[in-house]
Short mmCIF file of C-alpha atoms in Angstrom, two decimals:
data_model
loop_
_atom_site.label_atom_id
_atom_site.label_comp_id
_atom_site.label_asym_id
_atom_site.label_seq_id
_atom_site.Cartn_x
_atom_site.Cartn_y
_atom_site.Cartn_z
CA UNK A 1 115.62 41.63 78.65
CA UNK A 2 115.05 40.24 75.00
CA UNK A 3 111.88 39.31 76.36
CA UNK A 4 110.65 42.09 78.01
CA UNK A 5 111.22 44.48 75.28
CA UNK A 6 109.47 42.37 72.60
CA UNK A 7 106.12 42.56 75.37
CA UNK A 8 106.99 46.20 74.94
CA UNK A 9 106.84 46.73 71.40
CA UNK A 10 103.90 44.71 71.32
CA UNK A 11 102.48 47.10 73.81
CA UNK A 12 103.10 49.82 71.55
CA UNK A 13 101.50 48.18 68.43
CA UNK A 14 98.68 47.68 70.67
CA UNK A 15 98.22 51.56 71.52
CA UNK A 16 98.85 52.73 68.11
CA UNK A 17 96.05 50.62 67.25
CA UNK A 18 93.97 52.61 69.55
CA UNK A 19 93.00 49.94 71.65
CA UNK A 20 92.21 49.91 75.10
CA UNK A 21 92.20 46.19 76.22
CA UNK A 22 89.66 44.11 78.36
CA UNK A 23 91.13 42.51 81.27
CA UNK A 24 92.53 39.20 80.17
CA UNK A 25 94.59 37.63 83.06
CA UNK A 26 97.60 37.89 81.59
CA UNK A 27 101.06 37.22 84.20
CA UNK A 28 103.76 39.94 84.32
CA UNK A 29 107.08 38.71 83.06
CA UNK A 30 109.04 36.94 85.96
CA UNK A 31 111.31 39.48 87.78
CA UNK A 32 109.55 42.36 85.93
CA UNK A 33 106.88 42.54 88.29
CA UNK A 34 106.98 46.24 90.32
CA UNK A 35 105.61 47.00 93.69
CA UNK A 36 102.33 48.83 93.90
CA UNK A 37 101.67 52.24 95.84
CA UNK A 38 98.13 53.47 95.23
CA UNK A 39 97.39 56.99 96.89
CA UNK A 40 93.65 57.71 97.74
CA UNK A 41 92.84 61.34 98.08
CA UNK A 42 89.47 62.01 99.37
CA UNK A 43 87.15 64.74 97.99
CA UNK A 44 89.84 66.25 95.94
CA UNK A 45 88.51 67.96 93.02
CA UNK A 46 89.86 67.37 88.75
CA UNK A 47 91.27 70.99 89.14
CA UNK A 48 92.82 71.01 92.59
CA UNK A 49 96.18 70.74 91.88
CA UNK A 50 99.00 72.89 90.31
CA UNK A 51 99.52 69.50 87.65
CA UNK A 52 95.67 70.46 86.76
CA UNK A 53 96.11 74.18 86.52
CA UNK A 54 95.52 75.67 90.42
CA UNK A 55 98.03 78.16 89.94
CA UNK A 56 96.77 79.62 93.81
CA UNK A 57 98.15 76.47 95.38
CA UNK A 58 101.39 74.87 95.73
CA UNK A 59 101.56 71.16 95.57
CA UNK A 60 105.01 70.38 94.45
CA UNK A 61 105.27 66.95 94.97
CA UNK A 62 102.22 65.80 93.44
CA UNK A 63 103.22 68.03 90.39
CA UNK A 64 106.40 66.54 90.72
CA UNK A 65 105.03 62.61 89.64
CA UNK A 66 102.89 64.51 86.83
CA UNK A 67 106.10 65.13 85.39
CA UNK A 68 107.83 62.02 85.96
CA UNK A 69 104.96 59.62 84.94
CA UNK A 70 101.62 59.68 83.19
CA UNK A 71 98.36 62.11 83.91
CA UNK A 72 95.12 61.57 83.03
CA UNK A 73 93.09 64.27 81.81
CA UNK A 74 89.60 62.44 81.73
CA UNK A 75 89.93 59.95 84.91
CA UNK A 76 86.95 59.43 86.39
CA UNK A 77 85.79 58.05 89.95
CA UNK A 78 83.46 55.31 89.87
CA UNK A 79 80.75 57.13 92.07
CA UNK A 80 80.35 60.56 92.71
CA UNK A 81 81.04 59.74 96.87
CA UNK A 82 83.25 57.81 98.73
CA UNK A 83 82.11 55.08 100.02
CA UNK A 84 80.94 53.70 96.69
CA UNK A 85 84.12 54.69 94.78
CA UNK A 86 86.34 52.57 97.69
CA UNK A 87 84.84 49.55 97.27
CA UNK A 88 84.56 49.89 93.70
CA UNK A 89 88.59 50.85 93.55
CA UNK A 90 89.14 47.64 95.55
CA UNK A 91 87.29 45.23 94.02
CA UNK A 92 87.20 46.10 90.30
CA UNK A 93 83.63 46.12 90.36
CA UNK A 94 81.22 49.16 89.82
CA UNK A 95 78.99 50.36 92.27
CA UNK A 96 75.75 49.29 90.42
CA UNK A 97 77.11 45.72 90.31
CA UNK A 98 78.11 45.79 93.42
CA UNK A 99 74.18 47.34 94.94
CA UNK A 100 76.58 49.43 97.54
CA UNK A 101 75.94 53.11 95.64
CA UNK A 102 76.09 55.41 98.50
CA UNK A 103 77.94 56.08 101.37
CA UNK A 104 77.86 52.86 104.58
CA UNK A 105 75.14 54.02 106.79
CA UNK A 106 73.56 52.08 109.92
CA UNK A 107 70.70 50.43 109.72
CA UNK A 108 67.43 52.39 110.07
CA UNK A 109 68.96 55.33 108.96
CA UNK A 110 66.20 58.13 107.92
CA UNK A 111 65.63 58.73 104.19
CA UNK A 112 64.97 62.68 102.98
CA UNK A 113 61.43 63.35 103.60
CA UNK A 114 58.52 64.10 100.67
CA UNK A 115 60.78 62.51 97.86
CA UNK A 116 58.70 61.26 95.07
CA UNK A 117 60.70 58.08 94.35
CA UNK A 118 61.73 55.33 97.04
CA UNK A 119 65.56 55.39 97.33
CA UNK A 120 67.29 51.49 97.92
CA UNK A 121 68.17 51.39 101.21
CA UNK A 122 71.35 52.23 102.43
CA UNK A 123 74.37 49.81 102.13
CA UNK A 124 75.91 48.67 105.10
CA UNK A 125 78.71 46.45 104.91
CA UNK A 126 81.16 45.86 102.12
CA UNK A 127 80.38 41.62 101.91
CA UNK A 128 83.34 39.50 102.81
CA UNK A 129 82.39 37.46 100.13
CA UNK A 130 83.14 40.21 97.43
CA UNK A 131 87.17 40.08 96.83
CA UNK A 132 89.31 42.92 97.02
CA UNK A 133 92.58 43.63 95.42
CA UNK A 134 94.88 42.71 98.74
CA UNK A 135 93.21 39.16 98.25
CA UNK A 136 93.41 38.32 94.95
CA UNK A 137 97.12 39.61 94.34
CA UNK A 138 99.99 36.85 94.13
CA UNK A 139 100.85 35.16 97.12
CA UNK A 140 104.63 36.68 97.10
CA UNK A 141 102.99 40.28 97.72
CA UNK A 142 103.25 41.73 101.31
CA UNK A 143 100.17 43.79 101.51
CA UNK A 144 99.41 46.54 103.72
CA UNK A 145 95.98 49.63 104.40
CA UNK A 146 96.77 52.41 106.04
CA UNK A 147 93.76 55.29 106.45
CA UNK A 148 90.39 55.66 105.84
CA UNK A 149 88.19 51.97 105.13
CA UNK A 150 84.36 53.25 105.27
CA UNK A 151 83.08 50.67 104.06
CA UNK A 152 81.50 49.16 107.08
CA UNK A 153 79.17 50.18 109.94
CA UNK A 154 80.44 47.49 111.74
CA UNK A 155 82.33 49.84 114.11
CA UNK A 156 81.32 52.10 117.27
CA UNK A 157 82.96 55.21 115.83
CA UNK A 158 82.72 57.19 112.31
CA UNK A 159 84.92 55.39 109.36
CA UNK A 160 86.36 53.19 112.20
CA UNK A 161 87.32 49.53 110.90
CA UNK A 162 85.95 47.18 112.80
CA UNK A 163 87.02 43.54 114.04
CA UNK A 164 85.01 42.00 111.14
CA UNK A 165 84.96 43.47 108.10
CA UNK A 166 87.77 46.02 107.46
CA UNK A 167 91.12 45.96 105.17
CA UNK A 168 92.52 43.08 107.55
CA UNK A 169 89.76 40.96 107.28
CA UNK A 170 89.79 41.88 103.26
CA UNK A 171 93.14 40.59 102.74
CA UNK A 172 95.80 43.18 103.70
CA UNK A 173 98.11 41.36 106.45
CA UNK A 174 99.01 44.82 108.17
CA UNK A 175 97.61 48.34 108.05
CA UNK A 176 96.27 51.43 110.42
CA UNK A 177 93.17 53.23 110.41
CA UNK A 178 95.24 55.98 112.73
CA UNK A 179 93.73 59.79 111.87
CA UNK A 180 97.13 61.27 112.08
CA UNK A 181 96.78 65.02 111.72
CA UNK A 182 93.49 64.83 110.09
CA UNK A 183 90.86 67.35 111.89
CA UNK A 184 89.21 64.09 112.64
CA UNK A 185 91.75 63.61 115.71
CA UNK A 186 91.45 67.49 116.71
CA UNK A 187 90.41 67.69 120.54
CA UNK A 188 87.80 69.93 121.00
CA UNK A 189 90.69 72.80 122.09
CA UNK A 190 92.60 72.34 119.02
CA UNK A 191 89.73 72.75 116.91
CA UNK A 192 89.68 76.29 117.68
CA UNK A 193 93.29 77.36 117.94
CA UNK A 194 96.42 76.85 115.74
CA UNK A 195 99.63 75.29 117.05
CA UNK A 196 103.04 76.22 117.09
CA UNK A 197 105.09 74.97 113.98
CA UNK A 198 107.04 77.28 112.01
CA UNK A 199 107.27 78.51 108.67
CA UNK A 200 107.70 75.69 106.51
CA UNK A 201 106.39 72.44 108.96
CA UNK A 202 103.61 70.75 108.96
CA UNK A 203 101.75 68.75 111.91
CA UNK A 204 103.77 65.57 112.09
CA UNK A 205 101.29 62.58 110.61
CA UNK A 206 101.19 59.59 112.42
CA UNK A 207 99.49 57.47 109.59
CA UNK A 208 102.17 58.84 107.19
CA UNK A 209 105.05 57.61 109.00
CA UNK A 210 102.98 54.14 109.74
CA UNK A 211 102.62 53.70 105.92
CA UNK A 212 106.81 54.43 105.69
CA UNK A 213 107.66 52.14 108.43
CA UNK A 214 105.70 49.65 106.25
CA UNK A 215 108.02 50.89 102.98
CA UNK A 216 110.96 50.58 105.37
CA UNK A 217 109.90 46.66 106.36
CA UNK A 218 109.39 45.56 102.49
CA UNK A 219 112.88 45.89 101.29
CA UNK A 220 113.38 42.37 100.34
CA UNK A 221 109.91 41.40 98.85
CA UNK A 222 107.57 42.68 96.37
CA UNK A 223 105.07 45.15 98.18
CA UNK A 224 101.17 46.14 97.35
CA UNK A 225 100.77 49.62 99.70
CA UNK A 226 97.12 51.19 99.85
CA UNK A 227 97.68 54.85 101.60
CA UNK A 228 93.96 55.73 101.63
CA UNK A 229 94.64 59.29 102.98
CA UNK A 230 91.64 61.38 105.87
CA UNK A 231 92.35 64.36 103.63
CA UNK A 232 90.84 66.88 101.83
CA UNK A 233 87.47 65.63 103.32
CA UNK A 234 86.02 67.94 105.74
CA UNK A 235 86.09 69.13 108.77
CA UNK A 236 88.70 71.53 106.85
CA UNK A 237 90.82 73.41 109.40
CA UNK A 238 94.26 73.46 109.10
CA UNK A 239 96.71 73.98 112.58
CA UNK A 240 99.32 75.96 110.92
CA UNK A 241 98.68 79.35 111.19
CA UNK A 242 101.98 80.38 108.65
CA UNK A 243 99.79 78.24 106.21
CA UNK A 244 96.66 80.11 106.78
CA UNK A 245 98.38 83.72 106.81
CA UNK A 246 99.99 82.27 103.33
CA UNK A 247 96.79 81.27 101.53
CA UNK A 248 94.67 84.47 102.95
CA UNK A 249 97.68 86.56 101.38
CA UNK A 250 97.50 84.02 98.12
CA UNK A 251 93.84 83.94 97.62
CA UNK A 252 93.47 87.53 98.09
CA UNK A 253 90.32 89.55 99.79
CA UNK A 254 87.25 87.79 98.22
CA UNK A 255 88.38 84.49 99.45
CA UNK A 256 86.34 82.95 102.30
CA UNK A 257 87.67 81.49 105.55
CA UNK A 258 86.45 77.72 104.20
CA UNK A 259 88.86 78.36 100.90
CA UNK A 260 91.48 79.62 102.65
CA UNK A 261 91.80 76.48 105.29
CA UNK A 262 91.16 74.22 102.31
CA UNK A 263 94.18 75.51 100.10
CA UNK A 264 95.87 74.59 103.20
CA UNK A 265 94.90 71.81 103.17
CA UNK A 266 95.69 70.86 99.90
CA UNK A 267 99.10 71.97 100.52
CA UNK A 268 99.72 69.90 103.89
CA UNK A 269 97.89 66.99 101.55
CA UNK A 270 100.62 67.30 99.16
CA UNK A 271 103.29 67.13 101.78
CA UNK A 272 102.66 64.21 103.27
CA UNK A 273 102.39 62.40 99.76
CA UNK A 274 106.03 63.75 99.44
CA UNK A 275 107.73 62.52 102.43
CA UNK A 276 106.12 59.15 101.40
CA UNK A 277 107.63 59.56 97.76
CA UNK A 278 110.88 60.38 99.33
CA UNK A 279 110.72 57.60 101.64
CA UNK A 280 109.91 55.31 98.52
CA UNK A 281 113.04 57.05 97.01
CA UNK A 282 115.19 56.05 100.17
CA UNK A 283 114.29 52.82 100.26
CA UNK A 284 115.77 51.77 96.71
CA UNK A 285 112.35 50.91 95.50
CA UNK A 286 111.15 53.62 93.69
CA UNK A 287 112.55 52.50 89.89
CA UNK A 288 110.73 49.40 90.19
CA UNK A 289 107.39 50.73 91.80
CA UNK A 290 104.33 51.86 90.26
CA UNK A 291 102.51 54.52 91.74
CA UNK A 292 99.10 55.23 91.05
CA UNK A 293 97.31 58.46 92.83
CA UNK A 294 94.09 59.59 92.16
CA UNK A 295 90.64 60.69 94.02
CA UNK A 296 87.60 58.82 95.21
CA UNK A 297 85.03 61.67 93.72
CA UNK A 298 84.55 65.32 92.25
CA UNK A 299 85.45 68.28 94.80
CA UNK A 300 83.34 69.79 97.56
CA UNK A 301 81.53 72.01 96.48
CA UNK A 302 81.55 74.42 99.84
CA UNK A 303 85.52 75.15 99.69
CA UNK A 304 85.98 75.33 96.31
CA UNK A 305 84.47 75.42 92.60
CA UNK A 306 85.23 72.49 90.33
CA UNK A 307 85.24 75.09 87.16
CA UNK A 308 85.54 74.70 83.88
CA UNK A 309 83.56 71.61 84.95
CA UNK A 310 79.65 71.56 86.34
CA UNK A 311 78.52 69.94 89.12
CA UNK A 312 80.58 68.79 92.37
CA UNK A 313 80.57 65.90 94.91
CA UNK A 314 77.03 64.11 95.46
CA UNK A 315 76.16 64.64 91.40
CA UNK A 316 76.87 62.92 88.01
CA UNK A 317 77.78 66.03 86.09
CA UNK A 318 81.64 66.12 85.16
CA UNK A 319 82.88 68.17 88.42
CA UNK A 320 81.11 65.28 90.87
CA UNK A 321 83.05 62.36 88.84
CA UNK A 322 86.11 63.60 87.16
CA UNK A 323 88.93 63.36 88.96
CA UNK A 324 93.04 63.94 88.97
CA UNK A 325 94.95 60.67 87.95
CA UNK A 326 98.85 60.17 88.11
CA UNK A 327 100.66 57.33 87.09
CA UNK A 328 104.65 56.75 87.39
CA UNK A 329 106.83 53.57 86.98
CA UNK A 330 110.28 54.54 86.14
CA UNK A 331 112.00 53.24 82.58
CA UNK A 332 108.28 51.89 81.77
CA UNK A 333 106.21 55.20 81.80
CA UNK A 334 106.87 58.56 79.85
CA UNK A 335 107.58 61.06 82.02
CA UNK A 336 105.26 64.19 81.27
CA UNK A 337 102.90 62.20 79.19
CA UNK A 338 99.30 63.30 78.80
CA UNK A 339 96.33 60.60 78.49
CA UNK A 340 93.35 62.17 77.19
CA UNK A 341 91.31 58.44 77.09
CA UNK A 342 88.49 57.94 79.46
CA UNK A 343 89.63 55.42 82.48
CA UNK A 344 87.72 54.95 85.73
CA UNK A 345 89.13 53.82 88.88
CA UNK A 346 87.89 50.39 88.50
CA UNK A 347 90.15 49.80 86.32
CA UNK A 348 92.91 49.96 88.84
CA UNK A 349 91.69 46.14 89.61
CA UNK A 350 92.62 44.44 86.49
CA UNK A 351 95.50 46.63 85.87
CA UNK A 352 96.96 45.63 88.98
CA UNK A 353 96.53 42.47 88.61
CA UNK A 354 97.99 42.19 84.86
CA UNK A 355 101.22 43.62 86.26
CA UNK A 356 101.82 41.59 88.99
CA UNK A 357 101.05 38.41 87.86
CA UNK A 358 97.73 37.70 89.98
CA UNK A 359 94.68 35.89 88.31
CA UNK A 360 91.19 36.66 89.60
CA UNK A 361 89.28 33.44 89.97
CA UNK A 362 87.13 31.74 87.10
CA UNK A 363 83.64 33.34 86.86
CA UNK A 364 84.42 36.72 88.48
CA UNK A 365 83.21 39.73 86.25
CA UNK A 366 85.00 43.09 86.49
CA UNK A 367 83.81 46.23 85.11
CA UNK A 368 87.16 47.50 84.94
CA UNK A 369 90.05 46.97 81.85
CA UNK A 370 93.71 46.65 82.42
CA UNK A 371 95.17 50.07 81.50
CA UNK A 372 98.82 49.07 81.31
CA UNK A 373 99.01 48.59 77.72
CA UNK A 374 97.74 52.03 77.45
CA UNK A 375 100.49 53.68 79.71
CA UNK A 376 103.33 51.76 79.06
CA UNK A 377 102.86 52.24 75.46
CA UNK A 378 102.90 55.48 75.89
CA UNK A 379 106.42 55.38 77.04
CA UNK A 380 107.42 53.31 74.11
CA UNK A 381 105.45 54.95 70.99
CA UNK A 382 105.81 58.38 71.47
CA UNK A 383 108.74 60.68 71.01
CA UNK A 384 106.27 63.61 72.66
CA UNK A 385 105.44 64.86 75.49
CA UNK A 386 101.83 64.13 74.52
CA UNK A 387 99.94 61.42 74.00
CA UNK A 388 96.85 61.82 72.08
CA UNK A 389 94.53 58.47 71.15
CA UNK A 390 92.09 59.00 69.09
CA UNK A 391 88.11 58.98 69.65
CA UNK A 392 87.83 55.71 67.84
CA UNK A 393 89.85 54.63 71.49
CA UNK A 394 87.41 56.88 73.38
CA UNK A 395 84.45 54.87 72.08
CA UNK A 396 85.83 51.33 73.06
CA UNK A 397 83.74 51.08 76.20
CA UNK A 398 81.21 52.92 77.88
CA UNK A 399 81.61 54.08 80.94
CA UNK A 400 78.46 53.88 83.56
CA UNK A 401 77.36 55.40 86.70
CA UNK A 402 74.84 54.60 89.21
CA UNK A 403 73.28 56.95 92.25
CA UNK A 404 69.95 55.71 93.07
CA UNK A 405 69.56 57.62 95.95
CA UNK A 406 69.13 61.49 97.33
CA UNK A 407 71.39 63.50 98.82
CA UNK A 408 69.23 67.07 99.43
CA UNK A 409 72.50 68.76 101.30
CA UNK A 410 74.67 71.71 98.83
CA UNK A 411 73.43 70.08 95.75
CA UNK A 412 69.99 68.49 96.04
CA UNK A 413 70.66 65.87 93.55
CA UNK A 414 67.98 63.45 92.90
CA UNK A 415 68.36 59.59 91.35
CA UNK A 416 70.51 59.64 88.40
CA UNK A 417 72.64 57.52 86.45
CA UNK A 418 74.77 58.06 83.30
CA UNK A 419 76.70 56.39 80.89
CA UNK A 420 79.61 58.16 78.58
CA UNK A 421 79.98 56.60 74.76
CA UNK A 422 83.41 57.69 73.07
CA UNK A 423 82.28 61.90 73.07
CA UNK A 424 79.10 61.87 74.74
CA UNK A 425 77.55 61.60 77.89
CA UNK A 426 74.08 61.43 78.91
CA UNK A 427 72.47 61.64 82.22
CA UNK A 428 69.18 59.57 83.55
CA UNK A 429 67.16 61.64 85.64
CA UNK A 430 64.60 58.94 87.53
CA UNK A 431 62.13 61.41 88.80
CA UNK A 432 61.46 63.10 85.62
CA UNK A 433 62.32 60.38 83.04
CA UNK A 434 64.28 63.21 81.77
CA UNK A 435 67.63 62.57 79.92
CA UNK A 436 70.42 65.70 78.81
CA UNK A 437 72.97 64.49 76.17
CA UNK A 438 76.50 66.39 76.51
CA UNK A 439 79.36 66.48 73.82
CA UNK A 440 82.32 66.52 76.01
CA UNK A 441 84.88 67.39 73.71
CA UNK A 442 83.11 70.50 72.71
CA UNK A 443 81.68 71.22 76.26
CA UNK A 444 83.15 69.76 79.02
CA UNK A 445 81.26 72.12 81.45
CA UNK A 446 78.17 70.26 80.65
CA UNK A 447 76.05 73.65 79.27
CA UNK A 448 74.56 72.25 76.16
CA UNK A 449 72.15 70.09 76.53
CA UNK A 450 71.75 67.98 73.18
CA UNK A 451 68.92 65.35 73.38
CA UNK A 452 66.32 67.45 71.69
CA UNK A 453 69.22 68.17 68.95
CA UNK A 454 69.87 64.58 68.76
CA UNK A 455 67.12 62.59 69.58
CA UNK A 456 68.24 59.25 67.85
CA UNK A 457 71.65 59.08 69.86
CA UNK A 458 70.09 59.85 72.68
CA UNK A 459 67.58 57.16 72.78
CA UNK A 460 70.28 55.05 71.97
CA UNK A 461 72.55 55.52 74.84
CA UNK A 462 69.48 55.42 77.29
CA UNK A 463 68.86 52.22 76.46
CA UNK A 464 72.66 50.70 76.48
CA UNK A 465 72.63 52.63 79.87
CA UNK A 466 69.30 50.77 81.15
CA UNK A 467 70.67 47.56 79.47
CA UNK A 468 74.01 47.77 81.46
CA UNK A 469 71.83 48.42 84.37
CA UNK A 470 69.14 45.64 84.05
CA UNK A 471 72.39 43.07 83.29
CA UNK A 472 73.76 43.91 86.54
CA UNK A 473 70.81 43.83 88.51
CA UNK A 474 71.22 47.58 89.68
CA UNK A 475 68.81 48.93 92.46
CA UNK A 476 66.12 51.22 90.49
CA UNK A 477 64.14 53.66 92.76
CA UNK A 478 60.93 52.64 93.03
CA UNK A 479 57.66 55.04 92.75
CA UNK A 480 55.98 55.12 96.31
#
């Protein structure tokens, strides 16, 4: 114990220093090691959640672990759409790096018509060669993917796995891409009607009680469990018509049928975390378990508005890449503590891997830095309920985004790619050459557009952005 507490203060000097550290390899202290539970939300937007100031929605369990761990106020998702984000989440490396920057499409897919830039193609398959979290974690790990993949086209159905390229072929020795009450299973009868539960029940979920039999079965070794979870994403229709009648009465006359289903739905989201949690509870393993829950891009922007932020799913502007972030490990992490630095979800990689004692190989670069000094500091170095690093942290690292490509539905966003410095953010538009310069502390909804204000810092961050780009041999679009 002598010895863990001294890595502790350490830990503490480290934060108080304001650092945020690059990944370094470093093994977790034998028999201090936790389990890992990472939730995946898909599509769920920064202010979705009661934790992140919904007050028209009730999600008490996942305001429950805001309060008993660590949230992030400025998480980000590595790409503003799934597909990218996943593989980026799994592997530790960003999108750009990576060349997969849009969502897995088939080959030949059409492109939008009368663009004035050639888009990269479309990425396919997530490479077996590129290695993923469930691979690269230490040996004494059972390891196990339940939900969504999407990271192949290998399959004959939408977001199906495969035989040859999903999460079993990636590493994880046991896992279910079962839809469980997901709209994605709906027959065509029961997209139309609502079913009978009462007040108070959900549908049951198949693929939540999968991932708990897989809680129940890892009692007597440690345990990496990746819940990548069907909802929010649309279709958004939820089967419980007490929930529906509840939200129409909540959200009042001027809310449509599409926001009403969808604060359903982030209700029925929220349960299904919580009978996990609780499962975690009755298992005995939730003291030494770190959860980590967060989304895998910005909200949809035809259920509900991502306000005070701009922008939404499919764009770079704050309300396409800013997501909700939780983190709780029991005795380690502050509960109620606020993080205000700037962390991405590839960062989950080499954080990970810190804590559990797993070394990536020799030569493998990762975008992402290992954010447990930062959290578990937190629990040691402040007697708040706050804590605050300074911008000197904030301006560590940039931060980088990639999205080479079109996507003319809701949006109509065109190639872009961005980089954040400490403060400020500035977005590359490709078809224009055009850049806008944002100070986020001052205006995180992205209004004031500074690069004719500041015309020096802005040529300066364009070309750190095209340097991080031409370093990791991004895909450009091309003129046609």
């Amino acid at each position: 114990m002598k010895e863990i507490a001294a890595i502790r203060s350490l830990l503490a000097i480290i934060c108080l220093l304001h650092t945020v550290p690059a990944f370094s390899g470093t093994h977790a202290v034998d028999g201090d090691r936790p389990n890992i539970l990472i939730i995946l939300a898909d599509d769920l937007g920064w202010g979705d959640l009661g934790c992140y100031g919904n007050d028209q929605v009730v999600t008490p369990h996942l305001d429950r672990l805001a309060r008993e761990g660590m949230r992030f106020t400025q998480a980000y998702a590595p790409a503003p759409i799934c597909s990218p984000s996943r593989a980026a989440i799994l592997t530790g490396r960003s999108p750009a790096r990576l060349n997969f920057e849009f969502v897995t499409k088939p080959d030949g897919s059409p492109v939008p018509a009368g663009t004035r830039l050639q888009q990269p193609s479309f990425p396919r398959d997530l490479p077996l060669e590129e290695i993923t979290l469930s691979e690269i974690i230490d040996s004494t790990y059972r390891t196990g993917y339940f939900g969504k993949w999407h990271l192949t086209q290998e399959n004959d159905h939408y977001l199906g796995w495969g035989e040859k390229l999903g999460p079993l072929q990636q590493g994880f020795e046991i896992g279910s891409e079962n839809r469980g009450s997901h709209p994605y299973s709906y027959t065509a009868q029961e997209k139309k009607t609502f079913g009978e539960w009462k007040q108070g029940e959900y549908p049951p979920d198949a693929l939540t009680q999968e991932a708990i039999g897989f809680l129940n079965s890892e009692k007597d070794q440690p345990f990496l469990l990746y819940y990548s979870m069907y909802y929010v994403h649309s279709p958004v229709r939820t089967r419980c018509r007490w929930l529906f009648e509840k939200y129409k009465s909540l959200l009042g006359a001027g809310a449509t049928e599409k926001q009403i289903h969808y604060a359903a739905f982030l209700e029925t989201m929220d349960a299904y975390i919580g009978q996990l949690l609780q499962a975690l509870e009755s298992t005995g393993q939730s003291e030494n378990t770190l959860v980590i829950f967060l989304s895998d891009n910005g909200g949809h922007p035809g259920f509900r508005g991502n306000a005070p932020l701009r922008g939404s799913k499919w764009n770079l502007y704050e309300g396409g890449i800013r997501v909700p972030m939780m983190v709780r490990w029991p005795e380690m992490i502050q509960p109620g503590s606020i993080c205000q630095v700037p962390v991405t979800g590839v960062d989950v990689f080499p954080t990970v891997c810190a804590l559990t004692g797993s070394q990536p190989p020799e030569g493998m670069t990762l975008d992402g830095v290992d954010l447990s000094p930062l959290f578990i500091s937190g629990a040691t170095s402040h007697t708040g309920d706050t804590a605050s690093p300074t911008s000197d942290a904030l301006s560590l690292r940039n931060l980088y985004w990639h999205f080479p490509f079109y996507h003319p539905d809701f949006v109509d966003t065109r190639p872009q790619s961005a980089i954040r410095a400490g403060k400020y953010k500035l977005i590359y538009h490709y078809e224009t050459r055009r850049v806008e310069l944002f100070d986020l502390d001052k205006d995180p909804g992205e209004t004031n557009d500074l690069s004719k204000r500041l015309p020096v810092h802005a040529r300066k961050l364009e070309k750190e952005l095209m340097d991080y780009l031409q370093k990791v041999q991004a895909r450009i679009p091309k003129e046609i």
